Amino acid sequence: MRILQLHCDHIEYTPTKKEIKSAEDIADPQTTRLEELVVVFVAIEDGDDSSVAQNAISQIKSSMEKIGCKKLLLYPYAHLSSNLAKPSTAMSLLKEMEDGASELDVSHSPFGWTKSYKIQVKGHPLAESSKVVTKDSSGLKPDDEITSDALKGESKIRSYWKILSPDGTMTNIGDFDFSKHKKLEILAKYESAKIRKVDQPPPHVALMKKMGIADYEPASDSGNMRFYPNGRLIKSLIERYVTDRVKEYGGYEVETPIMYDSEHPSMVSYFNRFPARQYNIDSEGKKLFLRFAACFGQFLMANQYQLSYKTLPFKLYELTRYSFRREQSGELVGLRRLRAFTMPDCHAFCKDMKQAVDEIKIRFDLSQSVLRELGINETDYDMAIRFTEDFYNENKSAIEELVKKHGRPVLVEMWKEKFFYFVLKWEFNFIDGLGKASALSTDQIDVENGKRYGIDFVDENNMKQNPIILHNSPSGAIERIIYALLEKAAKDSYEGRKPQFPLWLSPTQVRIIPLKEEFNEFTETLADKISTHDVRVDIDDRNESIGKRIREAEKEWIRYILVIGDKEANSQNLSIRDRQTGDVREISFDDFIKEIDEQTKGKPFTGLNLPKHLSKRPNLMV
């Protein structure tokens, strides 16, 4: 069965001519006009049966719930397929679909007639969709992949899609004006469609190779990357920065194993509540799986603590290097989505919902701040927030406060009932040039795992209680941060701006280029003097023209270039080429160091991860 589904302001149709002998009888064909409805053009194909009809109408009703529409027109439309079922079968299945939607205001246009029609389709992200429904379209994947119940059931959750504005207004997604919120519109369409497959490589893939950051590892499983010296330097600095910020917030850093017993009681239960595909290992009679998050390791650890309400919220943190998820091959592209990734993961164990809601606001601010300092501003991402209807009704003001902190409308998925272990989840989503959304920062309110893992604390009445647990990654996966920075850089380049890393993340912050060998000694002394101030400085001492060496420094996005000739070697000041401004200016040594310090203050530092002299570096073939 093939379906084209449209959310419409109106449709107007007129039966004009019978096309088949068994066409539906109409005593007096007239023009029919219907308003504010979903129109579903349907082609029923050879081989379709009752199960297909029931599956199709179930999917149609589910999508109508999401947009808040309760009027449906089924419109037989043979032009969608060249493999049509017999008219008698088609009419029977069409009737079954109509009966299956009896709770809606449902009707159908005449079967077997040519009809003229006029239609006005709404302009929101969920207004248009097409589907192919077959007998096995709800089936699972081949191979021996073990899939959690949560993943199997994720597509069946009853949910509603809406937009929540900072003033607290909740709008059906079909009624929201996206004209000033184009990235939010892209996010809404991406999330509702749940199509993660990528048809072409996004711009960052070429950049990560060109800049010597990362590449695919052909000798490994798909989705596992190799990081070159520049990439490892950037990655390690981000890891250190996020870890420092979480520890400042109050997280206590721990380390847990990367593999667990699939048959451990808490693992079986949690595994089936988490929507992720796993790597599975057989070892000495045990069935193990590689961790997909730091959750269960920290939960098993928290089980060993004697907690009191006075010690809550208690925060455990781990930078998981690595976490593993067996993502589908069509979803794997560059650094955006991997099977092995590095995830900062901080859990806060809270005494009650009030404390959890108060704490999630603090972590929200932390996440915004972390992204900003990593070079990803509030305008670079849009927010989605998901919650149960009951949680929203009981905590409306807290949810609205988060949206106000974001400062712009957010995408809402409201679940009719709780399906996962959490009752609320928010996330910041970066939208790339291909219209794909990727979650960065996120937090969840978990109401199940305290009990599941036997974690308890003593409350004010000396009674044992299970904590509510918050799951926060203030940055999201480290690799995905690099992806976002490279995608931003690609956009800057496309729009005529110079791409640039934040200075504290640049593999080389200053490059010195001596015009002639006679200036090498001066260059060495200057480089050593600059590097003592925690600045990554290298020297292009190759036997190449000055023009070529400057161009190559520009291509490596090196912010500051110092060309050393007679004038510079005999001056009290430095002559600086500033790539960001395009200027060449004179500045004192102290002021130059101060300028760099202002841009790198509060950030971690590490030295060069390649030889200081470019003549000593091998060329990377990418």
Short mmCIF file of C-alpha atoms in Angstrom, two decimals, residues 130-533:
data_model
loop_
_atom_site.label_atom_id
_atom_site.label_comp_id
_atom_site.label_asym_id
_atom_site.label_seq_id
_atom_site.Cartn_x
_atom_site.Cartn_y
_atom_site.Cartn_z
CA SER A 130 4.55 9.50 2.26
CA LYS A 131 4.64 5.88 3.34
CA VAL A 132 4.89 2.42 1.88
CA VAL A 133 3.12 -0.10 4.10
CA THR A 134 3.73 -3.82 3.50
CA LYS A 135 3.13 -7.04 5.38
CA ASP A 136 6.63 -6.97 6.84
CA SER A 137 7.04 -3.19 7.21
CA SER A 138 6.79 -3.48 10.98
CA GLY A 139 9.24 -6.37 11.11
CA LEU A 140 12.67 -6.23 12.73
CA LYS A 141 16.09 -6.36 11.15
CA PRO A 142 17.87 -9.49 9.97
CA ASP A 143 21.08 -10.91 11.46
CA ASP A 144 21.44 -11.84 15.09
CA GLU A 145 21.21 -8.31 16.42
CA ILE A 146 19.68 -8.13 19.88
CA THR A 147 17.29 -5.21 20.14
CA SER A 148 15.84 -3.79 23.32
CA ASP A 149 12.10 -3.71 23.94
CA ALA A 150 12.39 0.08 24.20
CA LEU A 151 13.85 0.30 20.70
CA LYS A 152 11.20 -2.04 19.28
CA GLY A 153 8.42 -0.04 20.90
CA GLU A 154 9.78 3.46 20.30
CA SER A 155 7.83 3.91 17.06
CA LYS A 156 4.57 2.84 18.75
CA ILE A 157 4.57 5.43 21.51
CA ARG A 158 1.51 7.67 21.54
CA SER A 159 2.79 11.21 21.48
CA TYR A 160 1.79 14.70 20.42
CA TRP A 161 4.06 17.21 18.71
CA LYS A 162 3.72 20.85 19.72
CA ILE A 163 5.70 24.08 19.99
CA LEU A 164 6.18 25.72 23.39
CA SER A 165 7.07 29.43 23.35
CA PRO A 166 8.96 31.33 26.07
CA ASP A 167 5.71 33.02 27.15
CA GLY A 168 4.24 29.60 27.99
CA THR A 169 2.01 29.32 24.90
CA MET A 170 1.62 25.72 23.71
CA THR A 171 0.75 25.53 19.99
CA ASN A 172 -0.14 22.54 17.83
CA ILE A 173 2.72 22.07 15.40
CA GLY A 174 0.35 22.53 12.46
CA ASP A 175 -0.69 25.97 13.67
CA PHE A 176 2.76 27.40 14.47
CA ASP A 177 4.35 30.05 12.24
CA PHE A 178 7.89 28.82 11.48
CA SER A 179 8.78 31.76 9.21
CA LYS A 180 11.19 33.18 11.83
CA HIS A 181 12.34 29.79 13.14
CA LYS A 182 13.58 27.84 10.12
CA LYS A 183 16.02 25.62 12.02
CA LEU A 184 13.28 24.70 14.49
CA GLU A 185 11.14 23.72 11.52
CA ILE A 186 13.94 21.47 10.24
CA LEU A 187 14.30 19.92 13.70
CA ALA A 188 10.56 19.25 13.93
CA LYS A 189 10.51 17.54 10.56
CA TYR A 190 13.64 15.52 11.34
CA GLU A 191 12.44 14.33 14.75
CA SER A 192 8.94 13.41 13.65
CA ALA A 193 10.15 11.51 10.59
CA LYS A 194 12.89 9.69 12.59
CA ILE A 195 14.90 9.16 9.38
CA ARG A 196 18.55 9.10 10.43
CA LYS A 197 20.02 7.78 7.19
CA VAL A 198 22.38 10.15 5.36
CA ASP A 199 22.45 10.12 1.54
CA GLN A 200 25.61 12.22 1.12
CA PRO A 201 28.56 13.17 3.33
CA PRO A 202 28.11 16.49 5.16
CA PRO A 203 30.80 19.18 4.68
CA HIS A 204 32.70 18.36 7.88
CA VAL A 205 33.84 15.00 6.48
CA ALA A 206 36.15 16.63 3.94
CA LEU A 207 37.34 19.15 6.53
CA MET A 208 38.20 16.57 9.20
CA LYS A 209 40.51 14.88 6.67
CA LYS A 210 41.94 18.08 5.20
CA MET A 211 42.75 19.47 8.66
CA GLY A 212 44.41 16.23 9.79
CA ILE A 213 41.83 15.69 12.55
CA ALA A 214 40.22 12.31 11.92
CA ASP A 215 39.36 9.71 9.31
CA TYR A 216 37.53 6.42 8.98
CA GLU A 217 39.45 3.36 10.17
CA PRO A 218 39.08 0.74 7.40
CA ALA A 219 40.60 -1.98 9.61
CA SER A 220 37.85 -1.59 12.23
CA ASP A 221 34.09 -1.80 12.43
CA SER A 222 32.19 0.99 10.68
CA GLY A 223 31.67 4.01 12.91
CA ASN A 224 35.07 3.72 14.63
CA MET A 225 37.41 6.60 13.83
CA ARG A 226 41.15 7.22 13.93
CA PHE A 227 42.24 10.57 15.36
CA TYR A 228 45.45 12.10 14.05
CA PRO A 229 47.70 14.26 16.30
CA ASN A 230 45.69 17.44 15.61
CA GLY A 231 42.43 15.64 16.29
CA ARG A 232 43.71 14.00 19.45
CA LEU A 233 44.89 17.38 20.74
CA ILE A 234 41.50 19.01 20.10
CA LYS A 235 39.64 16.04 21.53
CA SER A 236 41.76 15.88 24.69
CA LEU A 237 41.34 19.61 25.37
CA ILE A 238 37.55 19.35 25.06
CA GLU A 239 37.53 16.29 27.32
CA ARG A 240 39.57 18.11 29.95
CA TYR A 241 37.48 21.26 29.77
CA VAL A 242 34.13 19.49 30.14
CA THR A 243 35.51 17.35 32.98
CA ASP A 244 36.84 20.42 34.78
CA ARG A 245 33.46 22.15 34.49
CA VAL A 246 31.54 19.14 35.80
CA LYS A 247 33.92 18.81 38.75
CA GLU A 248 33.48 22.53 39.49
CA TYR A 249 29.72 21.92 39.45
CA GLY A 250 30.19 19.18 42.04
CA GLY A 251 30.54 15.94 40.11
CA TYR A 252 32.83 13.27 41.58
CA GLU A 253 34.83 11.57 38.86
CA VAL A 254 34.80 7.77 38.73
CA GLU A 255 35.68 5.02 36.27
CA THR A 256 33.60 1.95 35.44
CA PRO A 257 34.00 -1.10 33.15
CA ILE A 258 33.18 -1.01 29.44
CA MET A 259 31.44 -4.42 29.38
CA TYR A 260 28.71 -5.99 31.51
CA ASP A 261 26.91 -9.28 32.00
CA SER A 262 23.75 -9.27 29.87
CA GLU A 263 22.10 -11.67 32.32
CA HIS A 264 22.73 -9.61 35.45
CA PRO A 265 19.18 -8.87 36.78
CA SER A 266 19.56 -5.10 36.72
CA MET A 267 21.11 -5.23 33.24
CA VAL A 268 18.26 -7.22 31.70
CA SER A 269 15.68 -4.82 33.08
CA TYR A 270 17.53 -1.63 32.17
CA PHE A 271 18.58 -2.92 28.75
CA ASN A 272 14.93 -3.25 27.78
CA ARG A 273 14.19 0.32 28.87
CA PHE A 274 16.92 1.97 26.79
CA PRO A 275 16.44 2.49 23.02
CA ALA A 276 19.88 1.48 21.70
CA ARG A 277 21.45 -1.37 19.72
CA GLN A 278 24.35 -3.19 21.34
CA TYR A 279 27.58 -5.02 20.66
CA ASN A 280 27.40 -8.46 22.24
CA ILE A 281 30.29 -10.73 23.27
CA ASP A 282 30.43 -14.35 24.40
CA SER A 283 33.20 -14.93 26.96
CA GLU A 284 33.76 -18.06 29.05
CA GLY A 285 30.10 -18.96 29.04
CA LYS A 286 28.94 -15.43 29.82
CA LYS A 287 27.00 -13.16 27.51
CA LEU A 288 28.47 -9.69 27.77
CA PHE A 289 27.64 -6.42 26.05
CA LEU A 290 29.69 -3.28 25.55
CA ARG A 291 28.30 -0.34 27.48
CA PHE A 292 26.21 2.22 25.63
CA ALA A 293 26.41 4.76 28.49
CA ALA A 294 27.94 5.19 31.93
CA CYS A 295 24.55 4.81 33.62
CA PHE A 296 24.60 1.27 34.94
CA GLY A 297 28.25 1.41 36.03
CA GLN A 298 27.52 4.47 38.14
CA PHE A 299 24.23 3.02 39.41
CA LEU A 300 25.92 -0.18 40.57
CA MET A 301 28.52 1.98 42.30
CA ALA A 302 25.87 4.20 43.94
CA ASN A 303 24.28 1.04 45.31
CA GLN A 304 27.34 0.66 47.54
CA TYR A 305 27.00 4.08 49.18
CA GLN A 306 25.08 4.75 52.38
CA LEU A 307 23.24 7.90 51.42
CA SER A 308 21.30 10.36 53.52
CA TYR A 309 18.95 13.10 52.38
CA LYS A 310 21.59 15.47 53.78
CA THR A 311 24.13 14.28 51.19
CA LEU A 312 21.77 14.70 48.21
CA PRO A 313 22.00 15.61 45.45
CA PHE A 314 25.03 13.32 45.16
CA LYS A 315 26.74 13.54 41.75
CA LEU A 316 28.87 10.90 40.03
CA TYR A 317 30.66 11.64 36.77
CA GLU A 318 32.55 9.69 34.17
CA LEU A 319 33.98 10.57 30.79
CA THR A 320 33.32 7.26 29.05
CA ARG A 321 36.07 6.57 26.57
CA TYR A 322 34.44 4.73 24.92
CA SER A 323 30.70 4.06 24.79
CA PHE A 324 29.40 1.73 22.09
CA ARG A 325 26.18 1.65 20.10
CA ARG A 326 25.61 -0.50 17.06
CA GLU A 327 24.09 2.24 14.94
CA GLN A 328 22.72 1.25 11.54
CA SER A 329 25.25 1.56 8.73
CA GLY A 330 23.27 4.15 6.73
CA GLU A 331 23.36 6.49 9.72
CA LEU A 332 27.15 6.45 10.12
CA VAL A 333 28.82 9.48 8.62
CA GLY A 334 31.95 11.30 9.75
CA LEU A 335 31.93 12.44 13.36
CA ARG A 336 28.19 13.04 13.54
CA ARG A 337 27.09 9.54 14.49
CA LEU A 338 29.55 6.84 15.57
CA ARG A 339 29.51 3.34 16.99
CA ALA A 340 32.32 4.15 19.44
CA PHE A 341 32.26 7.59 21.04
CA THR A 342 33.38 9.57 24.09
CA MET A 343 30.56 10.75 26.35
CA PRO A 344 30.76 12.93 29.47
CA ASP A 345 28.01 11.51 31.70
CA CYS A 346 27.00 13.02 35.07
CA HIS A 347 24.27 11.53 37.27
CA ALA A 348 22.74 13.40 40.19
CA PHE A 349 20.87 11.37 42.82
CA CYS A 350 18.07 13.55 44.23
CA LYS A 351 15.80 13.05 47.23
CA ASP A 352 12.51 14.04 45.56
CA MET A 353 11.02 15.61 42.44
CA LYS A 354 11.32 19.14 43.77
CA GLN A 355 15.05 18.75 44.30
CA ALA A 356 15.40 17.09 40.89
CA VAL A 357 13.58 19.94 39.15
CA ASP A 358 15.69 22.56 40.96
CA GLU A 359 18.88 20.68 40.05
CA ILE A 360 17.97 20.29 36.39
CA LYS A 361 17.78 24.08 36.08
CA ILE A 362 21.36 24.38 37.37
CA ARG A 363 22.55 21.73 34.92
CA PHE A 364 20.69 23.47 32.09
CA ASP A 365 22.71 26.64 32.77
CA LEU A 366 25.89 24.56 32.97
CA SER A 367 25.18 22.97 29.58
CA GLN A 368 24.52 26.30 27.87
CA SER A 369 27.73 27.70 29.33
CA VAL A 370 29.83 24.68 28.34
CA LEU A 371 28.64 24.80 24.72
CA ARG A 372 29.23 28.55 24.54
CA GLU A 373 32.82 28.19 25.73
CA LEU A 374 33.37 25.35 23.25
CA GLY A 375 32.44 27.74 20.43
CA ILE A 376 28.80 26.72 19.97
CA ASN A 377 26.44 29.61 20.69
CA GLU A 378 22.74 29.56 21.54
CA THR A 379 21.85 30.49 17.94
CA ASP A 380 23.72 27.42 16.65
CA TYR A 381 21.23 24.92 18.09
CA ASP A 382 17.54 24.47 18.78
CA MET A 383 15.92 22.78 21.73
CA ALA A 384 13.60 19.80 21.98
CA ILE A 385 11.92 18.78 25.20
CA ARG A 386 9.96 15.58 25.81
CA PHE A 387 7.77 14.75 28.78
CA THR A 388 4.73 12.82 29.87
CA GLU A 389 1.42 14.61 29.96
CA ASP A 390 1.15 14.03 33.72
CA PHE A 391 4.60 15.49 34.37
CA TYR A 392 3.75 18.58 32.32
CA ASN A 393 0.52 19.16 34.22
CA GLU A 394 2.33 18.86 37.56
CA ASN A 395 5.48 20.85 36.63
CA LYS A 396 4.32 23.32 34.00
CA SER A 397 6.07 26.35 35.51
CA ALA A 398 9.43 24.52 35.72
CA ILE A 399 9.22 23.44 32.07
CA GLU A 400 8.31 26.98 31.02
CA GLU A 401 11.31 28.28 32.97
CA LEU A 402 13.65 26.05 30.94
CA VAL A 403 12.13 27.38 27.72
CA LYS A 404 12.59 30.96 28.94
CA LYS A 405 16.26 30.18 29.65
CA HIS A 406 16.55 28.99 26.05
CA GLY A 407 14.91 32.21 24.89
CA ARG A 408 13.19 30.82 21.78
CA PRO A 409 10.31 28.44 20.96
CA VAL A 410 11.14 24.76 21.43
CA LEU A 411 9.90 21.52 19.94
CA VAL A 412 7.75 19.49 22.32
CA GLU A 413 6.98 15.79 22.21
CA MET A 414 4.35 15.05 24.82
CA TRP A 415 3.81 11.36 25.66
CA LYS A 416 0.33 10.26 26.62
CA GLU A 417 1.81 7.84 29.14
CA LYS A 418 5.31 6.98 30.40
CA PHE A 419 7.14 4.49 28.21
CA PHE A 420 10.82 5.03 29.03
CA TYR A 421 12.40 5.21 32.50
CA PHE A 422 12.32 9.02 32.39
CA VAL A 423 9.43 11.48 32.58
CA LEU A 424 11.31 14.41 31.06
CA LYS A 425 14.19 14.78 28.64
CA TRP A 426 15.53 17.98 27.09
CA GLU A 427 18.25 18.28 24.48
CA PHE A 428 20.05 20.90 22.41
CA ASN A 429 20.14 19.91 18.73
CA PHE A 430 22.68 21.16 16.21
CA ILE A 431 21.30 21.40 12.65
CA ASP A 432 23.86 20.80 9.90
CA GLY A 433 23.91 21.84 6.24
CA LEU A 434 22.05 18.69 5.17
CA GLY A 435 19.12 19.37 7.50
CA LYS A 436 20.11 16.63 9.95
CA ALA A 437 19.73 17.25 13.68
CA SER A 438 22.21 15.94 16.24
CA ALA A 439 21.72 16.12 19.99
CA LEU A 440 24.50 17.79 21.96
CA SER A 441 23.72 18.61 25.60
CA THR A 442 20.91 16.66 27.27
CA ASP A 443 19.39 15.84 30.66
CA GLN A 444 16.71 13.41 31.84
CA ILE A 445 14.60 12.92 34.95
CA ASP A 446 14.73 9.19 35.71
CA VAL A 447 12.04 7.82 38.07
CA GLU A 448 12.78 4.09 37.76
CA ASN A 449 16.44 3.21 38.16
CA GLY A 450 16.83 4.13 41.81
CA LYS A 451 14.55 1.21 42.65
CA ARG A 452 15.84 -1.04 39.84
CA TYR A 453 19.43 -0.83 41.12
CA GLY A 454 18.58 -0.92 44.81
CA ILE A 455 19.92 2.60 45.42
CA ASP A 456 18.41 4.11 48.54
CA PHE A 457 18.87 6.90 51.03
CA VAL A 458 17.54 7.63 54.50
CA ASP A 459 15.02 10.48 54.52
CA GLU A 460 14.11 13.00 57.24
CA ASN A 461 11.90 10.39 58.94
CA ASN A 462 14.67 7.77 58.98
CA MET A 463 12.88 5.83 56.25
CA LYS A 464 14.60 4.34 53.20
CA GLN A 465 13.66 5.90 49.86
CA ASN A 466 14.82 5.50 46.27
CA PRO A 467 16.31 8.63 44.69
CA ILE A 468 15.25 10.31 41.49
CA ILE A 469 18.22 10.31 39.10
CA LEU A 470 19.22 12.99 36.60
CA HIS A 471 21.24 11.98 33.52
CA ASN A 472 23.21 14.93 32.13
CA SER A 473 25.82 15.27 29.45
CA PRO A 474 26.68 18.98 29.41
CA SER A 475 28.28 18.77 25.97
CA GLY A 476 27.09 15.54 24.42
CA ALA A 477 29.61 13.27 22.71
CA ILE A 478 33.04 14.87 22.31
CA GLU A 479 33.28 13.73 18.68
CA ARG A 480 29.95 15.40 17.95
CA ILE A 481 31.25 18.70 19.33
CA ILE A 482 34.11 18.54 16.81
CA TYR A 483 31.55 17.71 14.10
CA ALA A 484 29.51 20.80 15.04
CA LEU A 485 32.59 23.05 15.05
CA LEU A 486 33.63 21.78 11.62
CA GLU A 487 30.11 22.16 10.22
CA LYS A 488 30.05 25.75 11.52
CA ALA A 489 33.41 26.35 9.88
CA ALA A 490 32.15 24.94 6.57
CA LYS A 491 29.16 27.26 6.71
CA ASP A 492 31.41 30.25 7.47
CA SER A 493 33.57 29.39 4.47
CA TYR A 494 30.54 28.99 2.19
CA GLU A 495 29.17 32.37 3.30
CA GLY A 496 32.48 34.17 2.76
CA ARG A 497 33.79 34.24 6.33
CA LYS A 498 37.10 32.75 7.43
CA PRO A 499 36.64 29.43 9.25
CA GLN A 500 38.34 29.26 12.62
CA PHE A 501 38.55 27.12 15.74
CA PRO A 502 38.35 28.87 19.12
CA LEU A 503 41.97 29.86 19.80
CA TRP A 504 42.31 27.53 22.80
CA LEU A 505 41.44 24.56 20.55
CA SER A 506 43.71 25.48 17.63
CA PRO A 507 46.45 22.83 17.21
CA THR A 508 48.86 25.67 16.34
CA GLN A 509 48.07 29.08 17.77
CA VAL A 510 51.11 30.98 16.46
CA ARG A 511 53.32 30.21 13.47
CA ILE A 512 56.67 31.90 12.92
CA ILE A 513 58.11 32.04 9.40
CA PRO A 514 61.76 33.15 8.99
CA LEU A 515 62.44 34.78 5.64
CA LYS A 516 65.99 33.41 5.47
CA GLU A 517 68.18 30.97 7.37
CA GLU A 518 70.04 33.87 8.96
CA PHE A 519 66.92 34.61 11.02
CA ASN A 520 66.57 31.05 12.34
CA GLU A 521 68.34 31.73 15.63
CA PHE A 522 66.16 34.76 16.34
CA THR A 523 63.07 32.71 15.38
CA GLU A 524 64.03 29.88 17.77
CA THR A 525 64.53 32.30 20.64
CA LEU A 526 61.21 34.02 19.96
CA ALA A 527 59.34 30.72 19.69
CA ASP A 528 60.75 29.53 23.02
CA LYS A 529 59.86 32.84 24.66
CA ILE A 530 56.25 32.66 23.39
CA SER A 531 55.81 28.98 24.32
CA THR A 532 56.77 29.65 27.95
CA HIS A 533 53.44 31.49 28.23
#
